[in-house]
Short mmCIF file of C-alpha atoms and ligand atoms in Angstrom, two decimals:
data_model
loop_
_atom_site.label_atom_id
_atom_site.label_comp_id
_atom_site.label_asym_id
_atom_site.label_seq_id
_atom_site.Cartn_x
_atom_site.Cartn_y
_atom_site.Cartn_z
CA UNK I 1 -142.69 -122.90 70.93
CA UNK I 2 -144.33 -126.09 72.16
CA UNK I 3 -147.60 -127.36 70.63
CA UNK I 4 -149.65 -126.45 73.75
CA UNK I 5 -149.03 -123.69 76.32
CA UNK I 6 -151.03 -125.63 78.96
CA UNK I 7 -149.46 -124.99 82.37
CA UNK I 8 -151.80 -126.34 85.08
CA UNK I 9 -155.40 -126.77 86.27
CA UNK I 10 -157.02 -124.26 88.59
CA UNK I 11 -160.14 -124.44 90.75
CA UNK I 12 -162.40 -121.41 90.20
CA UNK I 13 -164.05 -122.02 93.58
CA UNK I 14 -161.25 -122.65 96.14
CA UNK I 15 -158.27 -121.44 94.07
CA UNK I 16 -156.25 -124.65 94.48
CA UNK I 17 -153.99 -125.58 91.56
CA UNK I 18 -153.44 -129.11 90.22
CA UNK I 19 -150.98 -130.88 87.92
CA UNK I 20 -152.60 -131.10 84.49
CA UNK I 21 -150.67 -134.20 83.39
CA UNK I 22 -152.69 -136.73 85.37
CA UNK I 23 -156.13 -138.32 85.10
CA UNK I 24 -158.26 -135.92 87.14
CA UNK I 25 -161.94 -135.01 87.33
CA UNK I 26 -163.28 -132.46 89.80
CA UNK I 27 -161.32 -130.47 92.38
CA UNK I 28 -161.47 -132.24 95.80
CA UNK I 29 -163.75 -129.33 96.85
CA UNK I 30 -166.33 -130.51 94.27
CA UNK I 31 -165.88 -127.72 91.74
CA UNK I 32 -165.04 -128.15 88.03
CA UNK I 33 -161.41 -127.39 87.14
CA UNK I 34 -160.25 -124.92 84.49
CA UNK I 35 -157.17 -125.31 82.29
CA UNK I 36 -154.66 -122.47 82.56
CA UNK I 37 -152.04 -121.56 79.97
CA UNK I 38 -148.71 -119.77 79.93
CA UNK I 39 -150.21 -117.13 77.63
CA UNK I 40 -147.19 -114.76 77.66
CA UNK I 41 -145.07 -117.61 76.21
CA UNK I 42 -147.33 -117.89 73.13
CA UNK I 43 -145.43 -116.37 70.19
CA UNK I 44 -148.07 -117.10 67.54
CA UNK I 45 -148.97 -114.16 65.27
CA UNK I 46 -152.31 -113.46 63.59
CA UNK I 47 -150.68 -113.96 60.17
CA UNK I 48 -149.28 -117.36 61.14
CA UNK I 49 -152.70 -118.35 62.44
CA UNK I 50 -154.40 -117.24 59.22
CA UNK I 51 -152.27 -119.69 57.22
CA UNK I 52 -153.30 -122.75 59.26
CA UNK I 53 -155.93 -125.37 58.24
CA UNK I 54 -159.56 -124.33 58.92
CA UNK I 55 -160.29 -126.51 61.94
CA UNK I 56 -160.28 -125.84 65.67
CA UNK I 57 -156.77 -127.28 66.10
CA UNK I 58 -155.46 -124.08 64.49
CA UNK I 59 -155.57 -122.70 68.05
CA UNK I 60 -153.45 -125.53 69.46
CA UNK I 61 -151.29 -123.27 71.65
CA UNK I 62 -154.44 -122.44 73.65
CA UNK I 63 -155.68 -126.05 73.70
CA UNK I 64 -154.60 -128.72 76.22
CA UNK I 65 -153.22 -131.47 73.94
CA UNK I 66 -149.43 -131.48 74.26
CA UNK I 67 -148.45 -133.73 71.32
CA UNK I 68 -149.87 -133.38 67.78
CA UNK I 69 -149.98 -137.19 67.39
CA UNK I 70 -152.60 -137.35 70.17
CA UNK I 71 -155.07 -135.13 68.31
CA UNK I 72 -158.28 -137.05 67.54
CA UNK I 73 -160.09 -135.20 64.78
CA UNK I 74 -162.96 -135.61 62.34
CA UNK I 75 -162.32 -132.15 60.85
CA UNK I 76 -164.30 -130.09 63.39
CA UNK I 77 -164.33 -126.31 63.64
CA UNK I 78 -164.40 -123.09 61.59
CA UNK I 79 -168.16 -123.18 61.12
CA UNK I 80 -169.80 -120.34 59.16
CA UNK I 81 -170.64 -116.98 60.72
CA UNK I 82 -173.60 -116.14 58.50
CA UNK I 83 -175.28 -112.73 58.07
CA UNK I 84 -179.09 -112.99 58.31
CA UNK I 85 -180.20 -109.83 56.48
CA UNK I 86 -183.85 -110.68 55.87
CA UNK I 87 -184.55 -112.06 59.32
CA UNK I 88 -182.41 -109.36 60.96
CA UNK I 89 -184.34 -106.58 59.25
CA UNK I 90 -187.60 -108.07 60.45
CA UNK I 91 -186.56 -108.26 64.11
CA UNK I 92 -184.87 -104.85 63.94
CA UNK I 93 -181.25 -106.02 64.29
CA UNK I 94 -179.60 -105.34 60.93
CA UNK I 95 -176.18 -106.63 62.02
CA UNK I 96 -177.39 -110.07 63.10
CA UNK I 97 -175.10 -113.06 62.53
CA UNK I 98 -175.58 -116.78 63.10
CA UNK I 99 -172.66 -118.95 64.17
CA UNK I 100 -173.91 -122.17 62.60
CA UNK I 101 -172.71 -125.23 64.48
CA UNK I 102 -174.89 -127.51 62.38
CA UNK I 103 -172.01 -127.79 59.91
CA UNK I 104 -169.68 -129.87 62.02
CA UNK I 105 -169.06 -133.64 62.46
CA UNK I 106 -172.02 -135.28 64.28
CA UNK I 107 -174.13 -132.20 63.42
CA UNK I 108 -173.83 -130.32 66.70
CA UNK I 109 -171.37 -128.10 68.61
CA UNK I 110 -170.85 -131.06 70.97
CA UNK I 111 -168.17 -132.26 68.52
CA UNK I 112 -165.84 -129.50 69.74
CA UNK I 113 -165.87 -130.59 73.36
CA UNK I 114 -165.66 -134.25 72.36
CA UNK I 115 -162.68 -133.75 70.01
CA UNK I 116 -160.61 -131.93 72.62
CA UNK I 117 -161.89 -133.94 75.60
CA UNK I 118 -161.25 -137.33 73.97
CA UNK I 119 -157.84 -136.26 72.64
CA UNK I 120 -156.65 -135.06 76.03
CA UNK I 121 -158.14 -138.03 77.89
CA UNK I 122 -156.29 -140.35 75.50
CA UNK I 123 -153.08 -138.38 76.00
CA UNK I 124 -153.15 -138.78 79.79
CA UNK I 125 -153.84 -142.52 79.46
CA UNK I 126 -157.64 -142.96 79.57
CA UNK I 127 -158.94 -145.82 77.40
CA UNK I 128 -162.55 -146.23 78.62
CA UNK I 129 -165.00 -143.34 79.01
CA UNK I 130 -168.57 -143.15 80.32
CA UNK I 131 -171.09 -140.32 80.36
CA UNK I 132 -174.73 -139.35 80.86
CA UNK I 133 -176.23 -137.21 78.08
CA UNK I 134 -179.38 -135.59 76.72
CA UNK I 135 -178.39 -137.12 73.37
CA UNK I 136 -176.06 -135.04 71.23
CA UNK I 137 -173.07 -134.97 73.58
CA UNK I 138 -173.28 -138.75 73.87
CA UNK I 139 -173.32 -139.26 70.12
CA UNK I 140 -170.36 -136.91 69.68
CA UNK I 141 -168.23 -138.44 72.43
CA UNK I 142 -169.06 -141.94 71.16
CA UNK I 143 -167.91 -140.97 67.67
CA UNK I 144 -164.62 -139.46 68.84
CA UNK I 145 -164.01 -142.38 71.19
CA UNK I 146 -164.39 -144.71 68.19
CA UNK I 147 -161.96 -142.54 66.23
CA UNK I 148 -159.47 -142.79 69.12
CA UNK I 149 -159.98 -146.57 69.54
CA UNK I 150 -161.46 -146.10 73.04
CA UNK I 151 -164.42 -147.86 74.65
CA UNK I 152 -167.47 -145.71 75.49
CA UNK I 153 -170.53 -146.25 77.68
CA UNK I 154 -173.32 -143.72 77.06
CA UNK I 155 -176.44 -143.35 79.21
CA UNK I 156 -179.37 -141.22 78.04
CA UNK I 157 -183.05 -140.64 78.82
CA UNK I 158 -185.44 -142.77 76.80
CA UNK I 159 -187.04 -139.49 75.65
CA UNK I 160 -183.78 -138.26 74.02
CA UNK I 161 -183.85 -137.88 70.22
CA UNK I 162 -183.81 -141.34 68.59
CA UNK I 163 -181.17 -140.30 66.09
CA UNK I 164 -178.69 -139.95 68.97
CA UNK I 165 -179.32 -143.54 70.00
CA UNK I 166 -178.61 -144.68 66.44
CA UNK I 167 -175.44 -142.59 66.32
CA UNK I 168 -174.16 -144.18 69.53
CA UNK I 169 -174.92 -147.67 68.20
CA UNK I 170 -173.39 -147.26 64.77
CA UNK I 171 -169.97 -146.33 66.19
CA UNK I 172 -170.02 -149.36 68.48
CA UNK I 173 -170.44 -147.66 71.85
CA UNK I 174 -172.49 -149.25 74.63
CA UNK I 175 -175.89 -147.59 75.13
CA UNK I 176 -177.91 -147.57 78.36
CA UNK I 177 -181.38 -145.99 78.38
CA UNK I 178 -182.99 -144.61 81.55
CA UNK I 179 -186.66 -143.84 82.13
CA UNK I 180 -186.03 -140.38 83.55
CA UNK I 181 -183.91 -137.25 83.06
CA UNK I 182 -180.18 -136.65 82.63
CA UNK I 183 -179.72 -136.75 86.42
CA UNK I 184 -180.97 -140.35 86.42
CA UNK I 185 -178.56 -141.20 83.61
CA UNK I 186 -175.79 -139.60 85.68
CA UNK I 187 -176.71 -141.73 88.71
CA UNK I 188 -176.33 -144.87 86.55
CA UNK I 189 -172.92 -143.74 85.27
CA UNK I 190 -171.68 -143.07 88.82
CA UNK I 191 -172.33 -146.74 89.68
CA UNK I 192 -170.13 -148.05 86.85
CA UNK I 193 -166.55 -149.09 87.51
CA UNK I 194 -163.53 -149.06 85.23
CA UNK I 195 -164.54 -145.99 83.23
CA UNK I 196 -163.39 -142.37 83.33
CA UNK I 197 -166.49 -140.22 83.91
CA UNK I 198 -166.57 -137.49 81.24
CA UNK I 199 -169.86 -135.89 82.38
CA UNK I 200 -170.28 -132.18 81.70
CA UNK I 201 -167.53 -130.26 83.56
CA UNK I 202 -166.50 -133.38 85.53
CA UNK I 203 -163.38 -133.45 83.38
CA UNK I 204 -161.52 -130.22 82.60
CA UNK I 205 -161.15 -130.29 78.81
CA UNK I 206 -164.58 -130.35 77.16
CA UNK I 207 -164.79 -126.63 77.93
CA UNK I 208 -161.49 -126.09 76.09
CA UNK I 209 -163.07 -127.47 72.92
CA UNK I 210 -166.20 -125.36 73.36
CA UNK I 211 -163.96 -122.33 73.91
CA UNK I 212 -162.95 -122.44 70.25
CA UNK I 213 -166.38 -121.03 69.30
CA UNK I 214 -165.30 -117.79 71.00
CA UNK I 215 -161.87 -117.87 69.32
CA UNK I 216 -163.49 -118.40 65.92
CA UNK I 217 -166.06 -115.61 66.35
CA UNK I 218 -163.22 -113.18 67.17
CA UNK I 219 -161.06 -114.35 64.26
CA UNK I 220 -163.96 -114.38 61.77
CA UNK I 221 -164.78 -110.77 62.71
CA UNK I 222 -161.16 -109.65 62.17
CA UNK I 223 -160.49 -109.53 65.94
CA UNK I 224 -163.24 -106.95 66.43
CA UNK I 225 -165.77 -108.24 68.95
CA UNK I 226 -169.55 -108.16 68.50
CA UNK I 227 -171.75 -106.31 71.02
CA UNK I 228 -173.83 -109.31 72.08
CA UNK I 229 -173.49 -113.13 71.92
CA UNK I 230 -176.54 -115.28 72.73
CA UNK I 231 -176.17 -118.89 73.74
CA UNK I 232 -178.70 -121.66 74.50
CA UNK I 233 -177.78 -122.73 78.01
CA UNK I 234 -178.19 -126.17 79.57
CA UNK I 235 -174.94 -127.26 81.25
CA UNK I 236 -173.52 -123.89 80.22
CA UNK I 237 -170.13 -125.13 79.02
CA UNK I 238 -170.39 -123.17 75.77
CA UNK I 239 -171.05 -119.81 77.35
CA UNK I 240 -168.35 -120.34 80.00
CA UNK I 241 -166.00 -121.44 77.21
CA UNK I 242 -166.69 -118.40 75.03
CA UNK I 243 -166.08 -116.12 78.03
CA UNK I 244 -162.82 -117.96 78.83
CA UNK I 245 -161.68 -117.67 75.20
CA UNK I 246 -162.24 -113.93 75.12
CA UNK I 247 -160.41 -113.41 78.42
CA UNK I 248 -157.44 -115.42 77.06
CA UNK I 249 -157.42 -113.42 73.80
CA UNK I 250 -157.36 -110.22 75.82
CA UNK I 251 -154.42 -111.58 77.82
CA UNK I 252 -152.73 -112.42 74.52
CA UNK I 253 -153.23 -108.79 73.47
CA UNK I 254 -155.23 -109.70 70.36
CA UNK I 255 -158.46 -107.97 71.41
CA UNK I 256 -159.28 -105.00 73.61
CA UNK I 257 -162.25 -102.99 74.79
CA UNK I 258 -165.34 -104.34 76.53
CA UNK I 259 -166.27 -107.99 76.05
CA UNK I 260 -169.54 -108.82 74.24
CA UNK I 261 -172.57 -108.94 76.57
CA UNK I 262 -173.19 -112.67 77.00
CA UNK I 263 -176.79 -113.88 77.12
CA UNK I 264 -177.80 -117.27 78.53
CA UNK I 265 -181.02 -118.42 76.85
CA UNK I 266 -183.20 -121.11 78.44
CA UNK I 267 -186.70 -122.51 77.99
CA UNK I 268 -189.47 -121.54 80.41
CA UNK I 269 -189.80 -125.32 80.92
CA UNK I 270 -186.32 -125.43 82.50
CA UNK I 271 -184.88 -122.05 83.49
CA UNK I 272 -182.75 -122.41 86.66
CA UNK I 273 -180.02 -120.02 85.45
CA UNK I 274 -182.59 -117.36 84.49
CA UNK I 275 -184.24 -117.68 87.89
CA UNK I 276 -180.89 -117.30 89.70
CA UNK I 277 -179.97 -114.33 87.50
CA UNK I 278 -183.28 -112.60 88.23
CA UNK I 279 -182.92 -113.20 91.97
CA UNK I 280 -179.27 -112.11 91.96
CA UNK I 281 -178.09 -115.47 93.35
CA UNK I 282 -174.55 -116.83 92.83
CA UNK I 283 -175.86 -120.37 92.08
CA UNK I 284 -179.07 -121.90 90.72
CA UNK I 285 -181.71 -123.98 92.51
CA UNK I 286 -182.66 -127.37 90.98
CA UNK I 287 -185.60 -126.87 88.57
CA UNK I 288 -188.54 -129.19 89.33
CA UNK I 289 -190.36 -131.07 86.51
CA UNK I 290 -188.00 -129.86 83.79
CA UNK I 291 -189.48 -130.30 80.31
CA UNK I 292 -188.92 -128.55 76.97
CA UNK I 293 -188.91 -129.25 73.23
CA UNK I 294 -185.31 -127.92 73.31
CA UNK I 295 -184.20 -131.20 74.86
CA UNK I 296 -180.49 -130.36 74.85
CA UNK I 297 -181.01 -127.58 77.41
CA UNK I 298 -183.07 -129.68 79.84
CA UNK I 299 -180.54 -129.42 82.68
CA UNK I 300 -182.31 -128.84 86.04
CA UNK I 301 -179.08 -128.02 87.93
CA UNK I 302 -175.79 -127.40 86.14
CA UNK I 303 -172.48 -128.10 87.89
CA UNK I 304 -171.02 -124.93 86.35
CA UNK I 305 -174.02 -122.67 87.07
CA UNK I 306 -171.92 -120.30 89.19
CA UNK I 307 -169.50 -119.84 86.29
CA UNK I 308 -172.35 -119.08 83.85
CA UNK I 309 -173.66 -116.46 86.27
CA UNK I 310 -170.14 -115.00 86.61
CA UNK I 311 -169.77 -114.83 82.82
CA UNK I 312 -173.06 -112.95 82.58
CA UNK I 313 -172.13 -110.54 85.40
CA UNK I 314 -168.58 -109.96 84.10
CA UNK I 315 -169.87 -108.93 80.66
CA UNK I 316 -173.02 -106.99 81.69
CA UNK I 317 -175.04 -109.72 80.01
CA UNK I 318 -178.38 -111.21 81.00
CA UNK I 319 -180.41 -114.44 81.08
CA UNK I 320 -183.80 -114.93 79.42
CA UNK I 321 -186.30 -117.76 79.10
CA UNK I 322 -188.58 -118.34 76.10
CA UNK I 323 -191.46 -120.80 75.83
CA UNK I 324 -191.60 -123.85 73.58
CA UNK I 325 -194.32 -122.47 71.32
CA UNK I 326 -192.18 -119.39 70.61
CA UNK I 327 -189.10 -121.57 70.02
CA UNK I 328 -190.87 -123.67 67.38
CA UNK I 329 -192.43 -120.62 65.72
CA UNK I 330 -189.00 -118.94 65.50
CA UNK I 331 -187.38 -122.10 64.10
CA UNK I 332 -189.93 -122.22 61.26
CA UNK I 333 -189.80 -118.48 60.72
CA UNK I 334 -186.01 -118.38 60.37
CA UNK I 335 -186.11 -121.33 57.96
CA UNK I 336 -188.68 -119.58 55.74
CA UNK I 337 -186.79 -116.27 55.69
CA UNK I 338 -183.20 -117.52 55.43
CA UNK I 339 -183.34 -121.18 54.33
CA UNK I 340 -181.66 -122.38 57.52
CA UNK I 341 -183.19 -125.40 59.28
CA UNK I 342 -181.78 -125.05 62.80
CA UNK I 343 -182.28 -127.03 66.01
CA UNK I 344 -184.82 -125.98 68.70
CA UNK I 345 -182.03 -124.98 71.11
CA UNK I 346 -180.63 -122.64 68.44
CA UNK I 347 -184.12 -121.30 67.72
CA UNK I 348 -184.41 -120.32 71.39
CA UNK I 349 -181.56 -117.83 70.90
CA UNK I 350 -183.42 -116.19 68.00
CA UNK I 351 -186.59 -115.92 70.06
CA UNK I 352 -184.43 -114.20 72.68
CA UNK I 353 -182.99 -111.78 70.08
CA UNK I 354 -186.50 -110.72 69.15
CA UNK I 355 -187.54 -110.36 72.81
CA UNK I 356 -184.44 -108.37 73.83
CA UNK I 357 -184.75 -106.07 70.82
CA UNK I 358 -188.39 -105.36 71.72
CA UNK I 359 -187.38 -104.50 75.29
CA UNK I 360 -184.55 -102.26 74.06
CA UNK I 361 -181.82 -104.36 75.76
CA UNK I 362 -180.42 -105.06 72.27
CA UNK I 363 -180.06 -101.79 70.34
CA UNK I 364 -180.85 -101.44 66.64
CA UNK I 365 -177.18 -100.85 65.74
CA UNK I 366 -175.73 -103.64 67.92
CA UNK I 367 -173.78 -106.36 66.19
CA UNK I 368 -175.31 -109.57 67.51
CA UNK I 369 -174.14 -113.20 67.21
CA UNK I 370 -176.71 -115.93 67.90
CA UNK I 371 -175.41 -119.49 68.31
CA UNK I 372 -177.19 -122.26 66.48
CA UNK I 373 -175.87 -125.32 68.25
CA UNK I 374 -177.01 -128.00 65.83
CA UNK I 375 -178.67 -129.26 62.67
CA UNK I 376 -182.45 -129.10 62.42
CA UNK I 377 -182.17 -132.37 60.49
CA UNK I 378 -181.57 -134.15 63.81
CA UNK I 379 -185.05 -133.06 64.97
CA UNK I 380 -187.42 -134.08 62.14
CA UNK I 381 -190.36 -134.21 64.58
CA UNK I 382 -190.28 -130.41 64.88
CA UNK I 383 -191.79 -130.15 61.40
CA UNK I 384 -195.20 -131.84 61.09
CA UNK I 385 -195.91 -133.33 57.65
ZN1 ZN H 401 -161.55 -126.41 94.59
#
């Protein structure tokens, strides 16, 4: 068996297939591309998997890097899946679990996409990357680029968390600040020459890293799936990735039955996916004047919005928006009850758990996984002294 079962790239919009072993961004039709694998050729067993090191590269057959020597790693993956008994009892969901992505290099789930994206970019010959970011993705990609010996140019809004600026600087990447939103940072990056643009979903492999959250949740639950998974949704790569992971595991024959209902959680200050879901539209409309304390999910129009909406529809999921006041209250509440200082984006998913339990959409006996996407320590301003 080869290290990776990667076979080709496929466009989820026009259906065209592309050679995976080239430097490629979007499909010529403008859609993101998805990596496809020769799943029937994977001979890995659950017992063999269980004996591997506890990082995301344990799933290398379903990841795109072909040669082990091209793996760029800081030890990412296999984050805890923590029961939250005290908090769960209070919101009326006894079987509530938190997948805690705060315990990963660079302190956020962005490390997964960066590890796999940088490794694969390096493998196909890229040596200079550039990207716009709301902060955490930029700091992660800068760190992995440094680890790979690649140059990185990161552009972020001046309002992004200051810690992310420091993280970009300390690893020696070039930082460009814009007085605006992530779209303005993206416009700057598009003007630069000599770099490979690794913006969200503009290259095919970040999603493969994010996918490992879904693989881990399934493995950590003994290949029995939860009823509901909630995800804070900006660009939406995580929720698309989790959906993709579960579909691939089903193809592998390792899981069966209905997939967990996937929930995209946004802030009322920027809720294009929720609006499209409520109107039954296949794509979102750009959200005007986007602003929320959950800065990481301030994405007025996501390139992969149609895939997020498909993931929700395919799993009988839903999309909900919660306001900033509720997000902060939930962050503090969870910390007091369970000792976990999570990021505002993660807190949004807990506010959604409470809301969906009150409405009856989540049942009392459902097993529910809420994603915390990063460390609260990166957002000290959320706790006044
Ligand atoms: Zn296409």
